[in-house]
Short mmCIF file of C-alpha atoms in Angstrom, two decimals:
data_model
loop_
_atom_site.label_atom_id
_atom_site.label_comp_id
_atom_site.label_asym_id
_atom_site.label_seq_id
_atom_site.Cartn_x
_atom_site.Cartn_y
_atom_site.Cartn_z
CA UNK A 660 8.69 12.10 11.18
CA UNK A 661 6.95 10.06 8.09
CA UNK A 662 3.98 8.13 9.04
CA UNK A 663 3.95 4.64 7.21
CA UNK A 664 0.77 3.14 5.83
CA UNK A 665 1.09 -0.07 5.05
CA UNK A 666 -1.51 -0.97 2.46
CA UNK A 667 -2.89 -4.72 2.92
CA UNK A 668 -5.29 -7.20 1.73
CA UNK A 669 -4.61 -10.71 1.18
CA UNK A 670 -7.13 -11.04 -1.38
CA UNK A 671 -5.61 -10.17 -4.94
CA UNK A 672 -7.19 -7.93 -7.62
CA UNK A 673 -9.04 -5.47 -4.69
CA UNK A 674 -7.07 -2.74 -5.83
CA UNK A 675 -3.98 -2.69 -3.33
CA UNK A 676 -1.11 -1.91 -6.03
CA UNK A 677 -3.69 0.45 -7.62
CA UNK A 678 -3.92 2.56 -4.29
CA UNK A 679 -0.42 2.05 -3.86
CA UNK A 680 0.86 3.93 -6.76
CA UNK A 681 -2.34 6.55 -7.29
CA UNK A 682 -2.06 7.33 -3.48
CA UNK A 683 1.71 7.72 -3.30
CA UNK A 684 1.60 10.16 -6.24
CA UNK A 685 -1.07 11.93 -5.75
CA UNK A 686 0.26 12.69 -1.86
CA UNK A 687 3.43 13.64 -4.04
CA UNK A 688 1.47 16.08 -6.19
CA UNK A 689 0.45 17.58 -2.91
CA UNK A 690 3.72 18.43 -2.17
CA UNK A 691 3.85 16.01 0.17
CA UNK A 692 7.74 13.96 -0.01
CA UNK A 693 6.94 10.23 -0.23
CA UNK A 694 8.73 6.98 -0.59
CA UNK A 695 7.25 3.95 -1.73
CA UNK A 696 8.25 0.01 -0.66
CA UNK A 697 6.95 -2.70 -2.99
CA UNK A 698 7.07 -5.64 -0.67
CA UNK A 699 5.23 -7.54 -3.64
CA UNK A 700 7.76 -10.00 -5.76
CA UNK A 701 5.13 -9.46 -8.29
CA UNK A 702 6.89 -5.73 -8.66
CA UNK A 703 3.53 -4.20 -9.95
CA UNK A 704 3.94 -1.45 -7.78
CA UNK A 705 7.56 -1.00 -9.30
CA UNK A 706 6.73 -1.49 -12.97
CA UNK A 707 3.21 0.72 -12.53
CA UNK A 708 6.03 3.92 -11.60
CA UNK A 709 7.64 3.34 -15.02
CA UNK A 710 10.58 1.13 -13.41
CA UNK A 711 11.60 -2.58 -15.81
CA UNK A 712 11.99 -4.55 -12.77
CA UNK A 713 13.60 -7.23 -14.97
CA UNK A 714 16.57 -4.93 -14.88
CA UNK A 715 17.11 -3.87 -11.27
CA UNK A 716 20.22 -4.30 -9.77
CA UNK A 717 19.35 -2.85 -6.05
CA UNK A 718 15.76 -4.26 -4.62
CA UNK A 719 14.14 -4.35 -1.69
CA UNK A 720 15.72 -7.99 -2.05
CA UNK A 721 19.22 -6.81 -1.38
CA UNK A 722 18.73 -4.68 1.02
CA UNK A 723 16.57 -7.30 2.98
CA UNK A 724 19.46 -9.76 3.03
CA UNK A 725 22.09 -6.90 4.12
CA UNK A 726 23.69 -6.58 0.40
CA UNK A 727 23.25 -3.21 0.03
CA UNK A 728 22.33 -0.04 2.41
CA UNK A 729 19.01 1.68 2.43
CA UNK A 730 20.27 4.58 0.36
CA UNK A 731 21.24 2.32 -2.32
CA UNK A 732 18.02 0.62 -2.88
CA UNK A 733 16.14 3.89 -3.31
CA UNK A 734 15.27 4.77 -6.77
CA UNK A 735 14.81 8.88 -6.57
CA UNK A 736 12.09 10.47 -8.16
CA UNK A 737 9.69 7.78 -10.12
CA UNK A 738 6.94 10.68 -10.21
CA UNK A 739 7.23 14.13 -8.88
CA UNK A 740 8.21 14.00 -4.86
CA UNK A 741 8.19 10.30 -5.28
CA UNK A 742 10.55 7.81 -4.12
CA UNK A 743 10.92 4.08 -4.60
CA UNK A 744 12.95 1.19 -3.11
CA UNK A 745 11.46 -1.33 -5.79
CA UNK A 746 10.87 -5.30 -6.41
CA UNK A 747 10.91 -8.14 -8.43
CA UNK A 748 10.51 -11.52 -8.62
CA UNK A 749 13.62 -12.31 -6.44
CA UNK A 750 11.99 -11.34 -3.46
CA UNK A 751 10.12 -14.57 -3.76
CA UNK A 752 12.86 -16.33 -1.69
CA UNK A 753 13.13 -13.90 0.36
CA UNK A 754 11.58 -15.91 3.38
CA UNK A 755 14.00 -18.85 2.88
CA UNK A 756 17.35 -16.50 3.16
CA UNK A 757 15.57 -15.09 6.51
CA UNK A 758 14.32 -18.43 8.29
CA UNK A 759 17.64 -18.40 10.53
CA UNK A 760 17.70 -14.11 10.89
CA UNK A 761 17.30 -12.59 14.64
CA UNK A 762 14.37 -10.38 15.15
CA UNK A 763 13.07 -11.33 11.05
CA UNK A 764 9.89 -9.92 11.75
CA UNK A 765 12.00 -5.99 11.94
CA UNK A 766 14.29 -6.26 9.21
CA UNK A 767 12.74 -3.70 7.24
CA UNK A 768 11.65 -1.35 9.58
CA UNK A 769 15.55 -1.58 11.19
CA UNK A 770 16.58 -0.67 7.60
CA UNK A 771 14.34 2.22 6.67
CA UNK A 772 14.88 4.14 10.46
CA UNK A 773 17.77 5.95 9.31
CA UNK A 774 15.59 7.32 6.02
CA UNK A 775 12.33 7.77 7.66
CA UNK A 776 12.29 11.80 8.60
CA UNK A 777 13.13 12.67 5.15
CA UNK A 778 9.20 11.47 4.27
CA UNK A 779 6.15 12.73 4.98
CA UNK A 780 4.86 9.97 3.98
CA UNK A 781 6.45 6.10 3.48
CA UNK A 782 3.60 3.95 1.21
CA UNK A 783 4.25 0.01 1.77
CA UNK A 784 2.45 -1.99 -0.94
CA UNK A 785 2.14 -5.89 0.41
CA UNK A 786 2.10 -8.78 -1.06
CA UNK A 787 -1.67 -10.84 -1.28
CA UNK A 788 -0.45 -13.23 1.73
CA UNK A 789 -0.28 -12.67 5.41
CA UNK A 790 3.61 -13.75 5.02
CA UNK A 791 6.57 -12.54 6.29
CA UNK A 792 6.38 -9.81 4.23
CA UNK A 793 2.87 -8.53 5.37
CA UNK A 794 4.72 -8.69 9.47
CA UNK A 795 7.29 -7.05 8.03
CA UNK A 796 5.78 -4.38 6.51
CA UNK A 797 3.09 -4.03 9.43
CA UNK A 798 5.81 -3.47 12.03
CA UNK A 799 7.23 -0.54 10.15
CA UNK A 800 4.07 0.72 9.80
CA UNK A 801 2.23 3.16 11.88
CA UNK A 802 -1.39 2.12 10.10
CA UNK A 803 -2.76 -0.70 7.78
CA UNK A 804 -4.95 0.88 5.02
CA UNK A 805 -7.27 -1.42 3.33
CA UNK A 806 -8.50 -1.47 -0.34
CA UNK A 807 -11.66 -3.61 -0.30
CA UNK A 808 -13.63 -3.94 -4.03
CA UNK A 809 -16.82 -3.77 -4.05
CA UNK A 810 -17.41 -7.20 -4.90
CA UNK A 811 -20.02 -9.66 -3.08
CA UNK A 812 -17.05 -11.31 -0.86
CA UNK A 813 -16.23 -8.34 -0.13
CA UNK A 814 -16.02 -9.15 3.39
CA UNK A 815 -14.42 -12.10 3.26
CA UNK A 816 -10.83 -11.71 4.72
CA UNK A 817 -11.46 -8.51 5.93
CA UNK A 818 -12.09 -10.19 9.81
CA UNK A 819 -8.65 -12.26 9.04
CA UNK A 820 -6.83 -8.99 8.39
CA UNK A 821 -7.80 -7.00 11.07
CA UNK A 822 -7.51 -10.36 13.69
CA UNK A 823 -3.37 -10.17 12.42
CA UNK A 824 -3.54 -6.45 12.55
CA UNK A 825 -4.52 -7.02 16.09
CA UNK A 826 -2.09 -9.81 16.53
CA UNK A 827 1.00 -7.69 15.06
CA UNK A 828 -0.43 -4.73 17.43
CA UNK A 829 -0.60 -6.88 20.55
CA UNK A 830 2.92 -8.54 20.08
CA UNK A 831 5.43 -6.71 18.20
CA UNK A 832 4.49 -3.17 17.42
CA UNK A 833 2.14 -1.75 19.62
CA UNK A 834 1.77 1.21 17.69
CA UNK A 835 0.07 0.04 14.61
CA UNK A 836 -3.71 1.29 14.14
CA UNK A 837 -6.38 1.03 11.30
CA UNK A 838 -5.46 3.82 8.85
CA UNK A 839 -9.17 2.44 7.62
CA UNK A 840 -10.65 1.10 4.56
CA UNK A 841 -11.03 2.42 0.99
CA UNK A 842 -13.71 1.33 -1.70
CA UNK A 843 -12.27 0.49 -4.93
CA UNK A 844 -13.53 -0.94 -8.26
CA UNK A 845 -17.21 0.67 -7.96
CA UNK A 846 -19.31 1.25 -10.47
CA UNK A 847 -22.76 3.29 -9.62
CA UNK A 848 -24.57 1.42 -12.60
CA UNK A 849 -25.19 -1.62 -10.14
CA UNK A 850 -27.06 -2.30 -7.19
CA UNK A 851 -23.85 -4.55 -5.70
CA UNK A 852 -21.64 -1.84 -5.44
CA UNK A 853 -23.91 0.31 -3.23
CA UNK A 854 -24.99 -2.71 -1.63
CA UNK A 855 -21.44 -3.90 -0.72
CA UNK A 856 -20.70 -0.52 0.60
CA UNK A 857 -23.51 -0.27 2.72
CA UNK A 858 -22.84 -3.69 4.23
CA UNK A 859 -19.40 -2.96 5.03
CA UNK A 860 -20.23 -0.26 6.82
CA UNK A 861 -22.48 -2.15 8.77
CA UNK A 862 -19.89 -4.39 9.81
CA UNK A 863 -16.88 -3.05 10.28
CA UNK A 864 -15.90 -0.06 13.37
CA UNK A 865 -13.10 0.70 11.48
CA UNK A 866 -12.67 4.52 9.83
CA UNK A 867 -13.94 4.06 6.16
CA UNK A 868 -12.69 6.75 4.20
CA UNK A 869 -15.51 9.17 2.16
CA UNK A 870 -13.50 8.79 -1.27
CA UNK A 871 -14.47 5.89 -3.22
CA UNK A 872 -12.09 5.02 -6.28
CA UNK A 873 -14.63 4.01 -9.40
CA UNK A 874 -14.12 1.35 -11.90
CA UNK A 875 -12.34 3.60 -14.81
CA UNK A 876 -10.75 2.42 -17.85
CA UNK A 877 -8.06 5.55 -17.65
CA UNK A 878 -7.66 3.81 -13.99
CA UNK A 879 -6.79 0.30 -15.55
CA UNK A 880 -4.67 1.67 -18.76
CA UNK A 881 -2.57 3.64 -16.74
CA UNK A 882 0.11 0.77 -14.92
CA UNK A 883 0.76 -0.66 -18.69
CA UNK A 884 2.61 2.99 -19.47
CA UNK A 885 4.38 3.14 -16.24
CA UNK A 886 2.28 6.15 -15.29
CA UNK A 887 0.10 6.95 -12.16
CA UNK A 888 -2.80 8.14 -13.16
CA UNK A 889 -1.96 11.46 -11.98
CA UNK A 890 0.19 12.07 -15.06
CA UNK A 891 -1.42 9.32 -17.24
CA UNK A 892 -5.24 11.00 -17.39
CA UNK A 893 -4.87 13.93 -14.99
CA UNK A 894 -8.61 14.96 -15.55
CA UNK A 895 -9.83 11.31 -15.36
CA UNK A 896 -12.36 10.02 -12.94
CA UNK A 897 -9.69 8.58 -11.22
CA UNK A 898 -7.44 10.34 -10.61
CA UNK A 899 -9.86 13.25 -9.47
CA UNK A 900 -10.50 10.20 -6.72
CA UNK A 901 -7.08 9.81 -5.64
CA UNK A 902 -6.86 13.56 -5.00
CA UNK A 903 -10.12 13.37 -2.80
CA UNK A 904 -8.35 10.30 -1.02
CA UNK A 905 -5.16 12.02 -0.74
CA UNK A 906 -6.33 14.59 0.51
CA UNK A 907 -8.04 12.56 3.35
CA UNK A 908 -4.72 11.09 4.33
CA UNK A 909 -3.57 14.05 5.00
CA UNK A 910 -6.00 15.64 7.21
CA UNK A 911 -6.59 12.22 8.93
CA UNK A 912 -5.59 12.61 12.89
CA UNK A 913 -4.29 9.82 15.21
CA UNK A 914 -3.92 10.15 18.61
#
């Protein structure tokens, strides 16, 4: 059976679509199979695997509101052992078409059950919010893996994210755990990064994973060619990381 990570922050720009892609093919280069779900109606997840998601006909959109079966909204083979259902912007009303549904907060886990043990691995990337979307995705998931940059407000959030983690644990899917967090964005030239890190640690009882992904230009280029970095810069700084982190996910245990 596929264990789903559901990868959540609701701060933007902390590197959640980054880990979302890099992760997801880098588990694929491992021979791992994996499917990806951008829950994002920003579709950078979808557009960063060399998908237009101007000019999708079958989204995670569709298959949210019952227009189309799970099969149909998969995309087959973005990147090698790679799967995507994909997004765009119309998922943005998403929320309205679903105010009325029974049971909204398990749409998309009820619609993914019949895929799941063909993965290894299912990668939800969430939208910034701690919407519909975020439940959604949370009561598919098995774990919540966090991307947190090393940035002074680091922290800020983090307490918020793990109270709903709890929340979504206690109440509809007692089953979710902390997959942990993952430092992204850091750069060894500067005292903050370290700093942030170190802090973090301090505060948190959460697993923090070992890998930490660097600031890399390769890193940043990479989503504007519709590559992961894997294939973009496959002897880059980052994607050496996403390797290392990969390669974590895999050997992590849960009870």
């Amino acid at each position: 059976m596929g264990r789903v990570i559901a990868i959540a922050n609701q701060k933007g720009g902390v590197g959640k679509t980054t880990t979302s892609i890099n992760l997801s093919a880098a588990l694929g280069e491992a021979g791992k199979k994996v499917l990806v779900i951008d829950t994002d109606p920003q579709g950078n997840t979808t557009s960063g695997l060399g998908l237009d998601k101007n000019n999708i006909e079958n989204t995670i959109y569709e298959l949210l509101i019952g227009e189309i079966t799970t099969d149909e909204a998969i995309t087959k083979d973005v990147a090698k052992n790679v799967d995507i259902i994909p997004s765009n912007v119309d998922l943005a009303a998403v929320e309205i078409e679903l105010i009325d549904a029974d049971d909204k907060e398990f749409i998309l886990r009820n619609a993914i059950s019949n895929v799941k043990d063909s993965y290894d691995f299912i990668i939800i990337d969430c939208p910034p919010s701690l919407s519909m979307l975020t439940v959604n995705a949370m009561t598919t998931a098995n774990t919540v893996l966090v991307p947190i940059q090393c940035e002074y407000y680091a922290l800020e959030g983090l307490s918020q994210l793990i109270h709903t983690v709890n929340l979504v644990k206690d109440r509809l899917n007692p089953e979710l755990e902390m997959e942990g967090v993952v430092f992204t964005m850091f750069d060894s030239r500067t005292n903050l990064s370290l700093q942030v890190v170190e802090n973090v640690k301090d505060h948190i009882e959460e697993n923090v994973y070992k890998t930490i992904i660097p600031r890399n230009i390769r890193l940043a280029e990479a989503p504007s060619y519709g590559m992961p970095i894997n294939q973009y810069e496959p002897k880059s700084a980052g994607a050496e990381a996403y390797r290392l982190l990969a390669k974590e996910v895999i050997d992590r245990k849960f009870n």
